[in-house]
Amino acid sequence: MEVPRVNPASDSPRPTRRRSRLLSWGERGISAVLDQGLFATSNFAVSILLARWLSPSDYGAFTLVYSVFALVSTLHSGLIAEPMLVFGSGRHARHQRKYLHVVLRFHWMFALGLSAILALAAVASLGLASSSVAAAFFGLAVAAPFMLYRYTGRSATYMILNPRLAAIAATIYMGTMLPGVFALYRIGYLSLTTALFLMGLASLGSGLWLFRRLKPERVPQGGTPSNQEVLHQHLGYGRWAVTTGILSWLPGQAYYLALPVWAGLEATAQLRAVLNLIMPVSHGFAAIGVLLVSALVRFRDHPRFRHLVLGGMVFFTALASVYWLLLGLYHQPIMLWLYDGQYLAYDRVPWILGLVPVVYGSVTVLGAALRGLERPDTVFWAYAAASLVTVTLGIGLMIRYGLEGAAWGMVAASATTTLTMSWFFFVKRVAQS
């Protein structure tokens, strides 16, 4: 009996290849979530420890200066990291290592200029603000270039679709930061400046590890891509990205800069201490939102797409509502344990700020849906409306009612973002345009 011959080309069935691709993307998704989770956990733990071990005035100064770094990060992301994800995966996909070398050069130009500006801010703070603020600015002037260096490397791993490297780097960062903070506290050298130095050192270590694996290649004279080409592309893309980044920064961070003027650094520390309790759910929603973009893109032509989005909004709002109730009921023992008896003066503030993820939970789904529909302009206008509410109603409430007014201002800005995105999606029906 003749044995039938098997064609090797047809012997690898499509389901096997499809399963392999799914496993590959599943591994990447898990690595991306792990990366974000490790980094967020590191910053959450360090923030809790600093709030516990530093004075309220020093922790308020740390919060103020770190909010400045958050603004700087949006500028860096809009001009360098975010365009790199777009152009490195597209126009420069065939020579990513050379392109990465050019981007890294622009990073150091940006970072060194930033460091000089922060050093000048430290000097100015000696006369205009407190010595704590000056010390924090000095520490950030040294640490910021290395913190942004790590961010650049992290974005590059997503450019090459290998977030596993970012997850390992996040593990290195955590393994340096947490023992380092404990060691500084034990030997009596924990301060604003040393904490920021440690952040810079941990970022430098994890960044060096990343770039040794990414292996940027120097572009030969007259080679591709040129500095001018990359600069032109990044500046063209970055105009909108930077503006949107600033508008998304303003509703959540503006109070850290304004509160010290009207209520002192201690009020700023109190605000951050309560917001630390909301960070787990906020970071969780942010991580899920990134994955939702690609997931919702696949369903955007589905006839029940709007119902899927509405169901997601209800789910996230319900989840955040449970968290809000638990936070309101048990915030006192939690804060007593976390902060060793500090920051218990404002009993109503946790109830108010706990509403932020409740009204903002829908944005996780709406923002992902609007981006999946390729309508980032609607996201821009939503954050523009929230920023307008912040600088008018929010700041007004803060001036009139202090810390509680700032908390209500955050709730109002979050509600504005949700309502604006809902209007674009359900009333303007951008899904059908």
CSV table of C-alpha atoms in Angstrom, one decimal:
chain,number,residue,atom,x,y,z
A,1,MET,CA,0.0,0.0,0.0
A,2,GLU,CA,1.4,3.3,-1.0
A,3,VAL,CA,1.9,5.8,1.8
A,4,PRO,CA,0.5,9.2,0.9
A,5,ARG,CA,3.2,11.9,0.7
A,6,VAL,CA,2.8,14.9,2.9
A,7,ASN,CA,3.5,18.3,1.6
A,8,PRO,CA,5.8,20.0,4.2
A,9,ALA,CA,4.4,23.4,3.2
A,10,SER,CA,1.0,22.3,4.2
A,11,ASP,CA,2.0,20.4,7.3
A,12,SER,CA,2.0,23.5,9.5
A,13,PRO,CA,-1.7,24.1,9.9
A,14,ARG,CA,-3.0,27.6,10.2
A,15,PRO,CA,-4.5,27.0,13.7
A,16,THR,CA,-1.1,26.2,15.0
A,17,ARG,CA,0.4,29.4,13.5
A,18,ARG,CA,-2.5,31.4,14.8
A,19,ARG,CA,-2.1,29.9,18.3
A,20,SER,CA,1.6,30.8,18.2
A,21,ARG,CA,0.8,34.4,17.3
A,22,LEU,CA,-1.8,34.6,20.1
A,23,LEU,CA,0.6,33.2,22.6
A,24,SER,CA,3.2,35.7,21.4
A,25,TRP,CA,0.9,38.7,21.8
A,26,GLY,CA,-0.4,37.3,25.1
A,27,GLU,CA,3.2,37.2,26.4
A,28,ARG,CA,3.7,40.8,25.3
A,29,GLY,CA,0.5,41.9,26.9
A,30,ILE,CA,1.4,40.2,30.2
A,31,SER,CA,4.9,41.8,30.0
A,32,ALA,CA,3.4,45.2,29.4
A,33,VAL,CA,1.0,45.0,32.3
A,34,LEU,CA,3.8,43.6,34.5
A,35,ASP,CA,6.1,46.5,33.5
A,36,GLN,CA,3.5,49.1,34.4
A,37,GLY,CA,2.5,47.3,37.6
A,38,LEU,CA,6.1,47.0,38.9
A,39,PHE,CA,6.9,50.6,38.1
A,40,ALA,CA,3.6,51.9,39.6
A,41,THR,CA,4.1,49.7,42.7
A,42,SER,CA,7.7,51.0,43.2
A,43,ASN,CA,6.5,54.7,43.0
A,44,PHE,CA,3.5,53.9,45.3
A,45,ALA,CA,5.7,52.2,47.9
A,46,VAL,CA,8.3,55.0,47.8
A,47,SER,CA,5.7,57.7,48.1
A,48,ILE,CA,4.2,56.0,51.1
A,49,LEU,CA,7.5,55.6,52.8
A,50,LEU,CA,8.5,59.2,52.2
A,51,ALA,CA,5.2,60.4,53.5
A,52,ARG,CA,5.8,58.3,56.6
A,53,TRP,CA,9.4,59.2,57.3
A,54,LEU,CA,9.7,62.8,56.1
A,55,SER,CA,8.1,65.8,57.8
A,56,PRO,CA,4.8,67.0,56.2
A,57,SER,CA,6.7,70.2,55.0
A,58,ASP,CA,9.4,68.1,53.3
A,59,TYR,CA,6.9,65.7,51.8
A,60,GLY,CA,4.9,68.7,50.6
A,61,ALA,CA,8.0,70.0,48.9
A,62,PHE,CA,8.7,66.6,47.3
A,63,THR,CA,5.1,66.5,46.0
A,64,LEU,CA,5.4,70.0,44.5
A,65,VAL,CA,8.7,69.3,42.8
A,66,TYR,CA,7.6,65.9,41.6
A,67,SER,CA,4.5,67.5,40.0
A,68,VAL,CA,7.0,69.7,38.1
A,69,PHE,CA,8.8,66.5,36.9
A,70,ALA,CA,5.4,65.1,35.8
A,71,LEU,CA,5.0,68.2,33.6
A,72,VAL,CA,8.5,67.8,32.2
A,73,SER,CA,7.8,64.1,31.5
A,74,THR,CA,4.8,65.1,29.3
A,75,LEU,CA,7.1,67.4,27.3
A,76,HIS,CA,9.7,64.7,27.0
A,77,SER,CA,7.1,62.2,26.0
A,78,GLY,CA,5.5,64.4,23.5
A,79,LEU,CA,8.7,65.4,21.8
A,80,ILE,CA,10.8,62.2,22.1
A,81,ALA,CA,9.2,59.1,23.5
A,82,GLU,CA,5.7,59.2,21.8
A,83,PRO,CA,7.0,60.1,18.3
A,84,MET,CA,9.6,57.4,18.7
A,85,LEU,CA,6.8,54.8,19.0
A,86,VAL,CA,5.2,56.1,15.9
A,87,PHE,CA,8.2,56.7,13.6
A,88,GLY,CA,10.3,53.9,15.0
A,89,SER,CA,7.6,51.4,14.1
A,90,GLY,CA,6.8,53.0,10.8
A,91,ARG,CA,9.2,55.1,8.7
A,92,HIS,CA,12.4,54.0,10.4
A,93,ALA,CA,11.4,50.4,11.1
A,94,ARG,CA,14.2,49.1,8.8
A,95,HIS,CA,17.0,50.9,10.7
A,96,GLN,CA,15.6,51.1,14.3
A,97,ARG,CA,19.0,50.9,16.0
A,98,LYS,CA,20.4,53.9,14.1
A,99,TYR,CA,17.1,55.8,14.6
A,100,LEU,CA,17.3,55.0,18.4
A,101,HIS,CA,20.9,56.5,18.5
A,102,VAL,CA,19.6,59.8,17.0
A,103,VAL,CA,16.7,59.8,19.4
A,104,LEU,CA,19.0,59.2,22.4
A,105,ARG,CA,21.1,62.1,21.3
A,106,PHE,CA,18.1,64.4,21.3
A,107,HIS,CA,17.1,63.0,24.8
A,108,TRP,CA,20.5,64.1,26.3
A,109,MET,CA,20.2,67.6,24.7
A,110,PHE,CA,16.7,67.9,26.2
A,111,ALA,CA,17.8,66.5,29.6
A,112,LEU,CA,20.9,68.6,30.0
A,113,GLY,CA,19.0,71.8,29.2
A,114,LEU,CA,16.3,70.7,31.6
A,115,SER,CA,18.9,70.0,34.3
A,116,ALA,CA,20.2,73.6,34.0
A,117,ILE,CA,16.7,75.1,34.3
A,118,LEU,CA,16.0,73.0,37.4
A,119,ALA,CA,19.3,74.1,39.0
A,120,LEU,CA,18.3,77.7,38.4
A,121,ALA,CA,14.9,77.0,40.0
A,122,ALA,CA,16.7,75.6,43.0
A,123,VAL,CA,18.7,78.8,43.4
A,124,ALA,CA,15.6,80.9,42.9
A,125,SER,CA,13.7,78.9,45.5
A,126,LEU,CA,16.3,79.8,48.2
A,127,GLY,CA,15.0,83.4,48.1
A,128,LEU,CA,11.4,82.9,47.0
A,129,ALA,CA,10.3,79.7,48.7
A,130,SER,CA,11.5,77.4,51.5
A,131,SER,CA,14.8,75.6,51.8
A,132,SER,CA,12.9,72.3,51.4
A,133,VAL,CA,11.7,73.3,47.9
A,134,ALA,CA,15.2,74.4,47.0
A,135,ALA,CA,16.7,71.0,48.1
A,136,ALA,CA,14.1,69.1,46.2
A,137,PHE,CA,14.7,71.1,43.0
A,138,PHE,CA,18.5,70.5,43.4
A,139,GLY,CA,17.9,66.8,43.8
A,140,LEU,CA,15.6,66.7,40.7
A,141,ALA,CA,18.2,68.7,38.6
A,142,VAL,CA,20.6,65.8,39.1
A,143,ALA,CA,18.1,62.9,38.9
A,144,ALA,CA,15.8,64.1,36.1
A,145,PRO,CA,18.1,63.3,33.1
A,146,PHE,CA,18.5,59.7,34.3
A,147,MET,CA,14.8,59.3,35.1
A,148,LEU,CA,14.0,60.4,31.5
A,149,TYR,CA,16.8,58.2,30.2
A,150,ARG,CA,15.0,55.2,31.6
A,151,TYR,CA,11.7,56.4,30.1
A,152,THR,CA,13.3,56.6,26.7
A,153,GLY,CA,14.6,53.1,27.0
A,154,ARG,CA,11.2,51.8,28.2
A,155,SER,CA,9.5,53.4,25.2
A,156,ALA,CA,12.0,51.9,22.9
A,157,THR,CA,11.1,48.4,24.1
A,158,TYR,CA,7.5,49.0,23.0
A,159,MET,CA,8.8,50.3,19.7
A,160,ILE,CA,10.4,46.9,19.0
A,161,LEU,CA,7.5,45.1,20.5
A,162,ASN,CA,9.5,43.6,23.3
A,163,PRO,CA,8.0,44.8,26.6
A,164,ARG,CA,9.6,41.9,28.4
A,165,LEU,CA,12.8,44.0,28.5
A,166,ALA,CA,10.8,46.9,30.1
A,167,ALA,CA,9.4,44.5,32.7
A,168,ILE,CA,12.9,43.3,33.6
A,169,ALA,CA,14.2,46.9,33.8
A,170,ALA,CA,11.2,47.7,36.1
A,171,THR,CA,12.3,44.8,38.4
A,172,ILE,CA,15.8,46.3,38.5
A,173,TYR,CA,14.4,49.7,39.3
A,174,MET,CA,12.3,48.3,42.1
A,175,GLY,CA,15.1,46.2,43.4
A,176,THR,CA,17.3,49.3,43.7
A,177,MET,CA,14.7,51.8,45.0
A,178,LEU,CA,13.0,50.0,47.8
A,179,PRO,CA,16.1,48.6,49.6
A,180,GLY,CA,17.8,51.9,48.9
A,181,VAL,CA,15.1,53.9,50.7
A,182,PHE,CA,15.2,51.6,53.7
A,183,ALA,CA,19.0,51.8,53.8
A,184,LEU,CA,19.0,55.6,53.7
A,185,TYR,CA,16.4,55.7,56.5
A,186,ARG,CA,18.3,53.2,58.7
A,187,ILE,CA,21.6,55.1,58.5
A,188,GLY,CA,19.8,58.5,59.0
A,189,TYR,CA,20.5,59.9,55.6
A,190,LEU,CA,17.0,59.9,54.1
A,191,SER,CA,16.1,63.4,52.9
A,192,LEU,CA,14.5,65.1,49.9
A,193,THR,CA,17.8,65.3,48.1
A,194,THR,CA,19.0,61.8,48.8
A,195,ALA,CA,15.6,60.3,47.8
A,196,LEU,CA,15.7,62.0,44.5
A,197,PHE,CA,19.4,61.0,44.0
A,198,LEU,CA,18.3,57.4,44.6
A,199,MET,CA,15.6,57.7,42.0
A,200,GLY,CA,18.2,58.9,39.5
A,201,LEU,CA,20.6,56.1,40.4
A,202,ALA,CA,17.9,53.4,40.1
A,203,SER,CA,16.8,54.9,36.8
A,204,LEU,CA,20.4,55.0,35.5
A,205,GLY,CA,21.0,51.4,36.4
A,206,SER,CA,17.8,50.1,34.7
A,207,GLY,CA,18.3,52.4,31.7
A,208,LEU,CA,21.9,51.2,31.1
A,209,TRP,CA,20.7,47.6,31.3
A,210,LEU,CA,18.0,48.4,28.7
A,211,PHE,CA,20.3,50.2,26.2
A,212,ARG,CA,22.9,47.4,26.4
A,213,ARG,CA,20.2,45.1,25.0
A,214,LEU,CA,18.7,47.7,22.6
A,215,LYS,CA,22.2,48.4,21.1
A,216,PRO,CA,21.8,51.8,19.4
A,217,GLU,CA,24.0,52.2,16.4
A,218,ARG,CA,25.8,55.4,15.4
A,219,VAL,CA,24.6,56.8,12.1
A,220,PRO,CA,27.6,57.2,9.7
A,221,GLN,CA,28.3,60.7,8.2
A,222,GLY,CA,25.6,61.4,5.6
A,223,GLY,CA,23.7,58.2,6.6
A,224,THR,CA,20.0,57.6,7.3
A,225,PRO,CA,18.2,58.8,9.3
A,226,SER,CA,19.8,62.2,9.6
A,227,ASN,CA,19.5,64.4,12.7
A,228,GLN,CA,17.6,67.0,10.7
A,229,GLU,CA,15.1,64.5,9.4
A,230,VAL,CA,14.3,63.1,12.8
A,231,LEU,CA,14.1,66.5,14.5
A,232,HIS,CA,11.7,67.7,11.9
A,233,GLN,CA,9.5,64.6,12.3
A,234,HIS,CA,9.5,64.8,16.1
A,235,LEU,CA,8.7,68.5,16.2
A,236,GLY,CA,5.9,68.2,13.8
A,237,TYR,CA,4.3,65.3,15.7
A,238,GLY,CA,5.1,66.8,19.1
A,239,ARG,CA,3.2,70.0,18.7
A,240,TRP,CA,-0.1,68.2,19.3
A,241,ALA,CA,1.3,65.6,21.6
A,242,VAL,CA,2.8,68.1,24.0
A,243,THR,CA,-0.3,70.3,24.1
A,244,THR,CA,-2.5,67.3,24.9
A,245,GLY,CA,0.0,66.1,27.5
A,246,ILE,CA,-0.1,69.5,29.3
A,247,LEU,CA,-3.9,69.5,29.2
A,248,SER,CA,-4.0,66.0,30.7
A,249,TRP,CA,-1.4,67.0,33.4
A,250,LEU,CA,-3.2,70.2,34.5
A,251,PRO,CA,-6.4,68.8,36.2
A,252,GLY,CA,-4.5,66.4,38.4
A,253,GLN,CA,-1.3,68.3,39.1
A,254,ALA,CA,-2.1,72.0,39.2
A,255,TYR,CA,-3.2,71.9,42.8
A,256,TYR,CA,0.3,70.7,43.9
A,257,LEU,CA,1.7,74.0,42.6
A,258,ALA,CA,-1.1,76.2,43.8
A,259,LEU,CA,-1.9,74.8,47.3
A,260,PRO,CA,1.5,75.8,48.9
A,261,VAL,CA,0.7,79.5,48.1
A,262,TRP,CA,-2.7,79.5,49.8
A,263,ALA,CA,-2.5,76.7,52.4
A,264,GLY,CA,1.2,75.8,52.8
A,265,LEU,CA,3.3,72.8,52.0
A,266,GLU,CA,1.6,70.7,54.7
A,267,ALA,CA,-1.8,70.9,52.8
A,268,THR,CA,0.0,69.7,49.6
A,269,ALA,CA,1.4,66.8,51.6
A,270,GLN,CA,-2.1,66.0,52.9
A,271,LEU,CA,-3.5,66.0,49.4
A,272,ARG,CA,-0.8,63.7,48.1
A,273,ALA,CA,-1.2,61.4,51.1
A,274,VAL,CA,-4.8,60.8,50.3
A,275,LEU,CA,-4.3,60.5,46.6
A,276,ASN,CA,-1.7,57.8,47.3
A,277,LEU,CA,-4.6,55.6,48.4
A,278,ILE,CA,-6.3,56.1,45.0
A,279,MET,CA,-3.2,55.4,43.0
A,280,PRO,CA,-3.7,51.6,42.9
A,281,VAL,CA,-7.1,51.9,41.1
A,282,SER,CA,-5.9,54.8,39.0
A,283,HIS,CA,-2.8,52.9,37.7
A,284,GLY,CA,-4.9,49.8,37.2
A,285,PHE,CA,-7.4,51.6,35.1
A,286,ALA,CA,-4.6,53.3,33.1
A,287,ALA,CA,-2.9,49.9,32.4
A,288,ILE,CA,-6.2,48.4,31.3
A,289,GLY,CA,-6.9,51.5,29.1
A,290,VAL,CA,-3.8,50.9,27.1
A,291,LEU,CA,-4.8,47.4,26.3
A,292,LEU,CA,-8.4,48.4,25.6
A,293,VAL,CA,-7.4,50.6,22.7
A,294,SER,CA,-6.2,47.7,20.6
A,295,ALA,CA,-9.1,45.5,21.8
A,296,LEU,CA,-11.8,48.1,20.9
A,297,VAL,CA,-10.2,48.8,17.5
A,298,ARG,CA,-11.2,45.2,16.5
A,299,PHE,CA,-14.8,45.9,17.5
A,300,ARG,CA,-15.3,49.4,16.2
A,301,ASP,CA,-17.3,48.2,13.1
A,302,HIS,CA,-19.4,45.9,15.2
A,303,PRO,CA,-23.1,47.0,15.2
A,304,ARG,CA,-23.2,46.8,19.0
A,305,PHE,CA,-20.0,48.7,19.5
A,306,ARG,CA,-21.7,51.5,21.4
A,307,HIS,CA,-23.4,49.0,23.7
A,308,LEU,CA,-20.0,47.4,24.4
A,309,VAL,CA,-18.6,50.7,25.4
A,310,LEU,CA,-21.5,51.5,27.6
A,311,GLY,CA,-21.2,48.2,29.3
A,312,GLY,CA,-17.6,48.8,29.9
A,313,MET,CA,-18.4,52.2,31.4
A,314,VAL,CA,-20.9,50.7,33.8
A,315,PHE,CA,-18.4,48.0,34.9
A,316,PHE,CA,-15.6,50.4,35.6
A,317,THR,CA,-17.8,52.8,37.4
A,318,ALA,CA,-19.3,50.1,39.6
A,319,LEU,CA,-15.8,48.8,40.4
A,320,ALA,CA,-14.6,52.3,41.3
A,321,SER,CA,-17.8,52.8,43.4
A,322,VAL,CA,-17.0,49.8,45.5
A,323,TYR,CA,-13.4,51.0,46.0
A,324,TRP,CA,-14.8,54.5,47.0
A,325,LEU,CA,-17.1,53.0,49.6
A,326,LEU,CA,-14.3,50.9,51.2
A,327,LEU,CA,-11.9,53.8,51.1
A,328,GLY,CA,-14.5,56.1,52.8
A,329,LEU,CA,-15.3,53.6,55.5
A,330,TYR,CA,-11.7,52.4,56.3
A,331,HIS,CA,-9.5,55.3,55.4
A,332,GLN,CA,-8.7,56.2,59.0
A,333,PRO,CA,-7.1,52.9,60.1
A,334,ILE,CA,-5.4,52.6,56.7
A,335,MET,CA,-3.8,56.0,56.9
A,336,LEU,CA,-3.0,55.5,60.6
A,337,TRP,CA,-1.1,52.3,59.6
A,338,LEU,CA,0.6,53.7,56.5
A,339,TYR,CA,1.6,57.1,57.7
A,340,ASP,CA,2.2,56.4,61.4
A,341,GLY,CA,-0.6,58.7,62.6
A,342,GLN,CA,0.0,61.6,60.2
A,343,TYR,CA,-2.4,63.2,57.8
A,344,LEU,CA,-5.6,62.4,59.7
A,345,ALA,CA,-6.8,66.0,60.1
A,346,TYR,CA,-9.1,66.1,57.1
A,347,ASP,CA,-11.7,63.3,57.6
A,348,ARG,CA,-13.9,64.3,54.6
A,349,VAL,CA,-11.2,64.6,52.0
A,350,PRO,CA,-10.9,60.8,51.4
A,351,TRP,CA,-14.6,60.7,50.8
A,352,ILE,CA,-14.4,63.5,48.3
A,353,LEU,CA,-11.2,62.4,46.4
A,354,GLY,CA,-12.6,58.8,46.3
A,355,LEU,CA,-15.2,60.1,43.9
A,356,VAL,CA,-12.5,60.9,41.3
A,357,PRO,CA,-12.1,57.3,40.0
A,358,VAL,CA,-15.8,56.9,40.2
A,359,VAL,CA,-16.6,59.7,37.8
A,360,TYR,CA,-13.3,59.1,35.9
A,361,GLY,CA,-13.8,55.3,35.5
A,362,SER,CA,-15.8,55.8,32.3
A,363,VAL,CA,-12.9,57.7,30.8
A,364,THR,CA,-10.9,54.5,30.8
A,365,VAL,CA,-13.3,53.0,28.3
A,366,LEU,CA,-14.4,56.2,26.5
A,367,GLY,CA,-10.8,57.4,25.9
A,368,ALA,CA,-9.8,54.0,24.6
A,369,ALA,CA,-12.9,53.9,22.3
A,370,LEU,CA,-12.2,57.4,20.9
A,371,ARG,CA,-8.6,56.6,20.3
A,372,GLY,CA,-9.5,53.3,18.6
A,373,LEU,CA,-11.8,55.3,16.3
A,374,GLU,CA,-8.8,57.4,15.4
A,375,ARG,CA,-10.4,60.5,17.0
A,376,PRO,CA,-7.6,61.9,19.3
A,377,ASP,CA,-9.0,65.4,18.6
A,378,THR,CA,-12.0,64.6,20.8
A,379,VAL,CA,-9.7,63.4,23.6
A,380,PHE,CA,-7.8,66.7,23.3
A,381,TRP,CA,-11.0,68.8,23.6
A,382,ALA,CA,-12.1,66.7,26.6
A,383,TYR,CA,-8.9,67.5,28.5
A,384,ALA,CA,-9.1,71.1,27.3
A,385,ALA,CA,-12.5,71.4,28.9
A,386,ALA,CA,-11.3,69.8,32.1
A,387,SER,CA,-8.3,72.1,32.2
A,388,LEU,CA,-10.6,75.1,31.9
A,389,VAL,CA,-12.7,73.9,34.8
A,390,THR,CA,-9.5,73.4,36.8
A,391,VAL,CA,-8.1,76.9,36.3
A,392,THR,CA,-11.5,78.6,37.0
A,393,LEU,CA,-13.8,76.6,39.2
A,394,GLY,CA,-11.2,74.4,40.7
A,395,ILE,CA,-8.7,77.1,41.7
A,396,GLY,CA,-11.6,79.2,42.9
A,397,LEU,CA,-12.8,76.5,45.2
A,398,MET,CA,-9.3,75.9,46.5
A,399,ILE,CA,-8.9,79.6,47.3
A,400,ARG,CA,-12.2,79.7,49.1
A,401,TYR,CA,-12.2,76.3,50.9
A,402,GLY,CA,-8.6,75.2,50.9
A,403,LEU,CA,-7.8,71.5,50.7
A,404,GLU,CA,-11.4,70.4,50.5
A,405,GLY,CA,-12.0,72.9,47.7
A,406,ALA,CA,-9.1,71.5,45.7
A,407,ALA,CA,-10.5,68.0,46.2
A,408,TRP,CA,-13.9,69.1,44.8
A,409,GLY,CA,-12.1,70.8,42.0
A,410,MET,CA,-10.5,67.5,41.0
A,411,VAL,CA,-13.9,65.8,41.1
A,412,ALA,CA,-15.3,68.6,38.9
A,413,ALA,CA,-12.5,68.3,36.3
A,414,SER,CA,-12.9,64.5,36.2
A,415,ALA,CA,-16.6,64.8,35.7
A,416,THR,CA,-16.0,67.3,32.9
A,417,THR,CA,-13.7,64.9,31.1
A,418,THR,CA,-16.3,62.1,31.3
A,419,LEU,CA,-19.2,64.3,30.2
A,420,THR,CA,-17.3,65.8,27.3
A,421,MET,CA,-16.1,62.4,26.0
A,422,SER,CA,-19.6,61.0,26.4
A,423,TRP,CA,-21.1,63.9,24.4
A,424,PHE,CA,-18.7,63.2,21.6
A,425,PHE,CA,-19.3,59.5,21.6
A,426,PHE,CA,-23.0,59.2,22.3
A,427,VAL,CA,-24.5,62.6,21.1
A,428,LYS,CA,-22.1,63.5,18.2
A,429,ARG,CA,-21.9,59.8,17.4
A,430,VAL,CA,-18.3,59.9,16.2
A,431,ALA,CA,-18.4,56.1,15.9
A,432,GLN,CA,-20.7,56.6,12.9
A,433,SER,CA,-18.9,59.6,11.3
